[in-house]
Coordinates of C-alpha atoms in Angstrom, one line a residue:
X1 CA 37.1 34.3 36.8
X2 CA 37.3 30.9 38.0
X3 CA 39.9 28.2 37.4
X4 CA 38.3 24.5 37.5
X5 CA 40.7 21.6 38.4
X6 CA 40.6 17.8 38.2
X7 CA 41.3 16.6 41.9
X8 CA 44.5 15.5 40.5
X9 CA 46.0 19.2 39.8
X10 CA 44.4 20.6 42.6
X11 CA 47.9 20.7 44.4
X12 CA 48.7 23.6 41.8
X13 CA 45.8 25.5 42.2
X14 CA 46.9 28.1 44.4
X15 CA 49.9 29.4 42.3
X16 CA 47.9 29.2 39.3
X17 CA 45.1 31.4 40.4
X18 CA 47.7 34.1 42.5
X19 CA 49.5 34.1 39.2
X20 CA 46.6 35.1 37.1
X21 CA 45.5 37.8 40.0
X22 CA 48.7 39.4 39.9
X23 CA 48.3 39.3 35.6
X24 CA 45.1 40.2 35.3
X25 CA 44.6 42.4 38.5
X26 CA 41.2 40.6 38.8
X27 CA 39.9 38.3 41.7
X28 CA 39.8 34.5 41.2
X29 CA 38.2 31.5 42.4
X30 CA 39.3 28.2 42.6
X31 CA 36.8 25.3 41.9
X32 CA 37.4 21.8 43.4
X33 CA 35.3 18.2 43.7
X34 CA 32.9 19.9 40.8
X35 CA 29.4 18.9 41.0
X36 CA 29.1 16.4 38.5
X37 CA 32.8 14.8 37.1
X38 CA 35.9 17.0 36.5
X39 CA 35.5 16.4 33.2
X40 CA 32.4 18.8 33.2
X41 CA 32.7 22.6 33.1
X42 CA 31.1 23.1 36.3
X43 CA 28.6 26.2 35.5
X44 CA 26.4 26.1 38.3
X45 CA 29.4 26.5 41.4
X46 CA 30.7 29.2 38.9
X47 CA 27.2 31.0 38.9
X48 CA 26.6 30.8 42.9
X49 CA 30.0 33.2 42.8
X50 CA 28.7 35.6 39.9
X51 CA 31.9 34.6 37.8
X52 CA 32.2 36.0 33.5
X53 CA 33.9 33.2 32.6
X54 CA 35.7 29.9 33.3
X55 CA 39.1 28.2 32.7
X56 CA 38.9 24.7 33.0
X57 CA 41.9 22.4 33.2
X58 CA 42.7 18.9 32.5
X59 CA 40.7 16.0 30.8
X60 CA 37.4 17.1 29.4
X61 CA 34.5 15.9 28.0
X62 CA 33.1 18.9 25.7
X63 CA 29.9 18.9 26.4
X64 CA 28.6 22.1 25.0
X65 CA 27.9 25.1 27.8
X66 CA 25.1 27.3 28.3
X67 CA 26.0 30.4 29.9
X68 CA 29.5 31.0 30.7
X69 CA 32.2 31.8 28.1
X70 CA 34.9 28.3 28.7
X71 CA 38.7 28.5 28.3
X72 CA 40.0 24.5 28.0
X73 CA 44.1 24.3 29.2
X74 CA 43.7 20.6 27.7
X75 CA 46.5 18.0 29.5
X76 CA 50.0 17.0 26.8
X77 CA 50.2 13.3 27.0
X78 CA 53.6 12.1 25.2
X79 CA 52.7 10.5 22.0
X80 CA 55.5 10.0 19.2
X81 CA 53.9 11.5 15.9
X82 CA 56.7 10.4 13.7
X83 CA 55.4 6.9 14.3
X84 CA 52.2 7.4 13.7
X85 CA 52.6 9.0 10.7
X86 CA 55.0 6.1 9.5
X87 CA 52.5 3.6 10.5
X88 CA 49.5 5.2 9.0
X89 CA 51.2 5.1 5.1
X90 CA 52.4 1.6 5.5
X91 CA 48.9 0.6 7.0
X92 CA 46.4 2.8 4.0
X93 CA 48.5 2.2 1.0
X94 CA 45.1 3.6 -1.4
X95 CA 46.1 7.2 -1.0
X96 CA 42.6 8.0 -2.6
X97 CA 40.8 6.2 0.7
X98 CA 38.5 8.4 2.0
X99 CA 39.1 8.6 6.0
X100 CA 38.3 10.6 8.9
X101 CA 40.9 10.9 11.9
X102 CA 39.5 11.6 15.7
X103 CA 41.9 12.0 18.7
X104 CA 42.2 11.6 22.5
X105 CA 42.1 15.4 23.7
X106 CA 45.4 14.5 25.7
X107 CA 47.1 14.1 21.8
X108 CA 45.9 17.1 20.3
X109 CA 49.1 19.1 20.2
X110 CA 50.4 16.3 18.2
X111 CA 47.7 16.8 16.1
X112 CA 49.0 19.8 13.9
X113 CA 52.3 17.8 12.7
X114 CA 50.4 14.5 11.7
X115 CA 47.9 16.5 10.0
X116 CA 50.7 18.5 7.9
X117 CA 52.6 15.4 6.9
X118 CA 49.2 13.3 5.9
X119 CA 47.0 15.7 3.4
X120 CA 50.1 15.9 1.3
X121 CA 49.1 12.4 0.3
X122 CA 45.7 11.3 1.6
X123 CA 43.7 13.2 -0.7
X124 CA 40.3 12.5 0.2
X125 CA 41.4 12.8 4.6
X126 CA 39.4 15.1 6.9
X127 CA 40.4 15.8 10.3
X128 CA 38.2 16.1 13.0
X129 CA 38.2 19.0 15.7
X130 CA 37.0 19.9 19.4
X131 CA 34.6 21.7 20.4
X132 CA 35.9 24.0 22.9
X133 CA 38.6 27.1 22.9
X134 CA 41.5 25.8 24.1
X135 CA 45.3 26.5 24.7
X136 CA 46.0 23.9 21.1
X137 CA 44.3 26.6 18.6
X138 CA 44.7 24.2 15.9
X139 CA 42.2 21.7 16.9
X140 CA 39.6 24.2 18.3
X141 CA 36.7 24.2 16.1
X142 CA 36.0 27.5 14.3
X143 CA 33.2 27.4 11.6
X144 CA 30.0 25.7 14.0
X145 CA 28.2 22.9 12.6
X146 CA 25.4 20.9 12.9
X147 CA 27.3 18.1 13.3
X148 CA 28.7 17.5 17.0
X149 CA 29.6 13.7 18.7
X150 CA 31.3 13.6 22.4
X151 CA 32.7 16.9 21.5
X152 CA 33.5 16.5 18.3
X153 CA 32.8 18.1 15.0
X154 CA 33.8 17.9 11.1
X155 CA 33.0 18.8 7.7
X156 CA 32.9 16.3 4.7
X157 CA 33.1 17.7 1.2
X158 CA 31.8 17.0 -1.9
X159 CA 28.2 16.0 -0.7
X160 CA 30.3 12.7 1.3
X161 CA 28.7 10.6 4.0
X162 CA 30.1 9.9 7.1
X163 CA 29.0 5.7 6.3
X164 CA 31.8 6.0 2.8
X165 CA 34.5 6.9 5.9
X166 CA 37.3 4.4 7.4
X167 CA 37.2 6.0 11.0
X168 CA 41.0 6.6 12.8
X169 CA 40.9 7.4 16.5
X170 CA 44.1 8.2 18.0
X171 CA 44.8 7.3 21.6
X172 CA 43.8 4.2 23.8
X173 CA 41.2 1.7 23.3
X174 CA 38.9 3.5 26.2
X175 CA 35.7 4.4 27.0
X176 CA 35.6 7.6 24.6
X177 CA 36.4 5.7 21.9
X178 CA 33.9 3.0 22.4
X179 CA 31.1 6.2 22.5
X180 CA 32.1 7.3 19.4
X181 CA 32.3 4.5 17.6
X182 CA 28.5 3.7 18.7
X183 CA 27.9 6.9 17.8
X184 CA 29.4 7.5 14.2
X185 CA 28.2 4.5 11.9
X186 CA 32.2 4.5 9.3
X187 CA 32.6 1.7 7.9
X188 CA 35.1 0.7 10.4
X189 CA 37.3 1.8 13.0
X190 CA 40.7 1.5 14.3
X191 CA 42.9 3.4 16.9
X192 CA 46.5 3.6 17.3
X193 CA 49.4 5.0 20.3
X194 CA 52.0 4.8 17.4
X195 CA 53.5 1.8 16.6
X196 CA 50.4 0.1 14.9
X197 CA 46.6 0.0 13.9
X198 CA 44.2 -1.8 15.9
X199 CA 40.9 -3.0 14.4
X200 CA 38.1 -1.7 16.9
X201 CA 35.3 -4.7 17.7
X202 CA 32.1 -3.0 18.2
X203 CA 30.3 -6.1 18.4
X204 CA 32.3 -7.5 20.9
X205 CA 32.9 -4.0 23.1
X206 CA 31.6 -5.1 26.6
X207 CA 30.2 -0.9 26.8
X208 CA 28.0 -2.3 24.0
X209 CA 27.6 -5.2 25.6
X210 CA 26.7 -3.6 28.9
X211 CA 24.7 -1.0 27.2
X212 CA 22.4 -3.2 25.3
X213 CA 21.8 -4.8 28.9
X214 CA 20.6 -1.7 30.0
X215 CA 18.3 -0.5 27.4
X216 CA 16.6 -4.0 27.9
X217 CA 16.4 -3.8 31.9
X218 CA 14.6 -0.4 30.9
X219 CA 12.3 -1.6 28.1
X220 CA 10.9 -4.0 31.2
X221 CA 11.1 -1.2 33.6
X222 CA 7.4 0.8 34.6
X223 CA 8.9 3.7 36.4
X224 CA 12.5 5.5 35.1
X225 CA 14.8 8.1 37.2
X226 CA 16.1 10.3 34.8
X227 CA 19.8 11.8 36.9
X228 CA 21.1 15.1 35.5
X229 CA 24.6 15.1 36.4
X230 CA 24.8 18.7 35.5
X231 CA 22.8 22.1 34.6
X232 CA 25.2 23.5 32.7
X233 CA 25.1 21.3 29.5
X234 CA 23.5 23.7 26.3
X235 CA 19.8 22.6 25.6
X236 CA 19.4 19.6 28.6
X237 CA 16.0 21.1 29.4
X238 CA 14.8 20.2 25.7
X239 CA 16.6 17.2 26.1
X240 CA 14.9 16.2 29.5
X241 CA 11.6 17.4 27.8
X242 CA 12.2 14.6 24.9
X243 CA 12.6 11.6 27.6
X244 CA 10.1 12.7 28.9
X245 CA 7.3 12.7 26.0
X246 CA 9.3 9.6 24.9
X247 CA 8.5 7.4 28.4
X248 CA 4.8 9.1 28.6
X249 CA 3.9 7.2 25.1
X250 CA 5.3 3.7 26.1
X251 CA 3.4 4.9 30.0
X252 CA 5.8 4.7 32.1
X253 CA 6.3 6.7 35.4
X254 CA 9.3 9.1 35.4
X255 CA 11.6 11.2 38.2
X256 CA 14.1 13.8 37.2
X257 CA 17.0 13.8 39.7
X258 CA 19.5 17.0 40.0
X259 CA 21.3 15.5 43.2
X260 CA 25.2 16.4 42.1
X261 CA 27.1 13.1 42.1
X262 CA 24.8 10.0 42.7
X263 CA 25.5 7.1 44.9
X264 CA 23.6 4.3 46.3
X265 CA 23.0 6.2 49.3
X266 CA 21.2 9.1 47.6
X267 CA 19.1 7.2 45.5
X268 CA 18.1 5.0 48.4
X269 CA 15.6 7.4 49.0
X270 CA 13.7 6.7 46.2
X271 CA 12.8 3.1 47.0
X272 CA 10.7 2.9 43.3

């Protein structure tokens, strides 16, 4: 078994894993500085030790794994739910509305409560969940879909479309939200910590803003580097195939980099 920590809860590492060896009467490993970002279930450290399977704590991203069954322990940030529910009916007075509700993973052990006290009246409200096990049962997702953004999944009825939604992400305005609101086309977004609804500006994100920069610096470019932060991610060779064919029919020249984390110094040694 291995126990993955972000760098800042490796200081509790050591009890954690001589707790679960006196539990489980099993050897464990501790993984620190992960390959890629401690957001990623680091698969390919776990494999160079042979391990079944992998608890990972802290922040995490969700990408889908490969191999290894995943355990997330996902962090408790204080958030105060009573608020939020009191905000949201004075904000969406149409109780018919039809709108879907996403959620910083640090929030979603609030998540049961505000769920609970909404459907009563929102009839036509569908709540997101993660794709992950995890220590919050309640959000974990349990039926798989076809449908998966940044970790996320749901399941509109009635033949709905995700475009007839008002999208309601709850935590700070931060980079996850801005990827799925490029990624999810609702009619609109907003995000709240509690006391009231903010309107999300796509247009005017600067991720967007840089992002659009950088699909145009590589429409001019004639050869690509293609990084793969990590090997563990379900499917990346199809997806590295795709690029691939994609950049071969507008001919340009392509490199696939597995170096771990990338800096300037690394990727000095490619001069093209």
């Amino acid at each position: 078994i291995c126990l993955q920590f972000p760098d800042y809860l490796i200081q509790d590492s050591v009890s954690v894993a001589l707790y679960f060896e006196q539990l489980l009467n099993k050897k464990v490993y501790i993984l620190g500085d992960t390959t890629c970002g401690s957001c990623c279930v680091d698969e390919v450290a776990s494999n160079h030790i042979g391990a079944e399977g992998i608890i990972h704590f802290g922040h995490a991203c969700l990408n889908p794994t490969a191999r290894l069954p995943v355990f997330h322990v996902l962090p408790k940030n204080y958030i105060n739910s009573e608020s939020i529910i009191e905000s949201f009916e004075k904000f969406f007075i149409n109780f018919d509305e039809k709108i879907i509700i996403f959620y910083d993973i640090s929030y979603s052990h609030c998540i049961e409560t505000i769920w609970n006290n909404l459907k009563k009246k929102y009839h036509q409200l569908v709540m997101s969940t993660l794709n992950c096990t995890s220590n919050i049962e309640f959000v974990d997702t349990k039926v798989e879909t076809n449908v998966l953004v940044s970790g996320r999944s749901w399941t509109l009825e009635n033949g709905y479309k995700i475009e007839e939604y008002t999208a309601i992400f709850i935590g700070p305005n931060d980079r996850t939200l801005a990827s799925l609101a490029m990624s999810i086309p609702t009619k609109s977004w907003y995000y709240t910590l509690g006391c009231e609804f903010n309107k999300f500006d796509i247009v005017s994100n600067p991720w967007l803003r840089r992002r659009r920069f950088l699909v145009e610096k590589l429409k001019n470019a004639q050869t690509v580097g293609i990084v793969v932060a990590t090997l563990g991610i379900k499917n990346y060779l199809e997806a590295l195939s795709s690029l691939k064919q994609i950049f071969k029919k507008k001919k340009k020249k392509t490199y696939i980099f597995s170096i771990g984390k990338p800096n300037p110094s690394k990727l000095a040694n490619f001069p093209e």
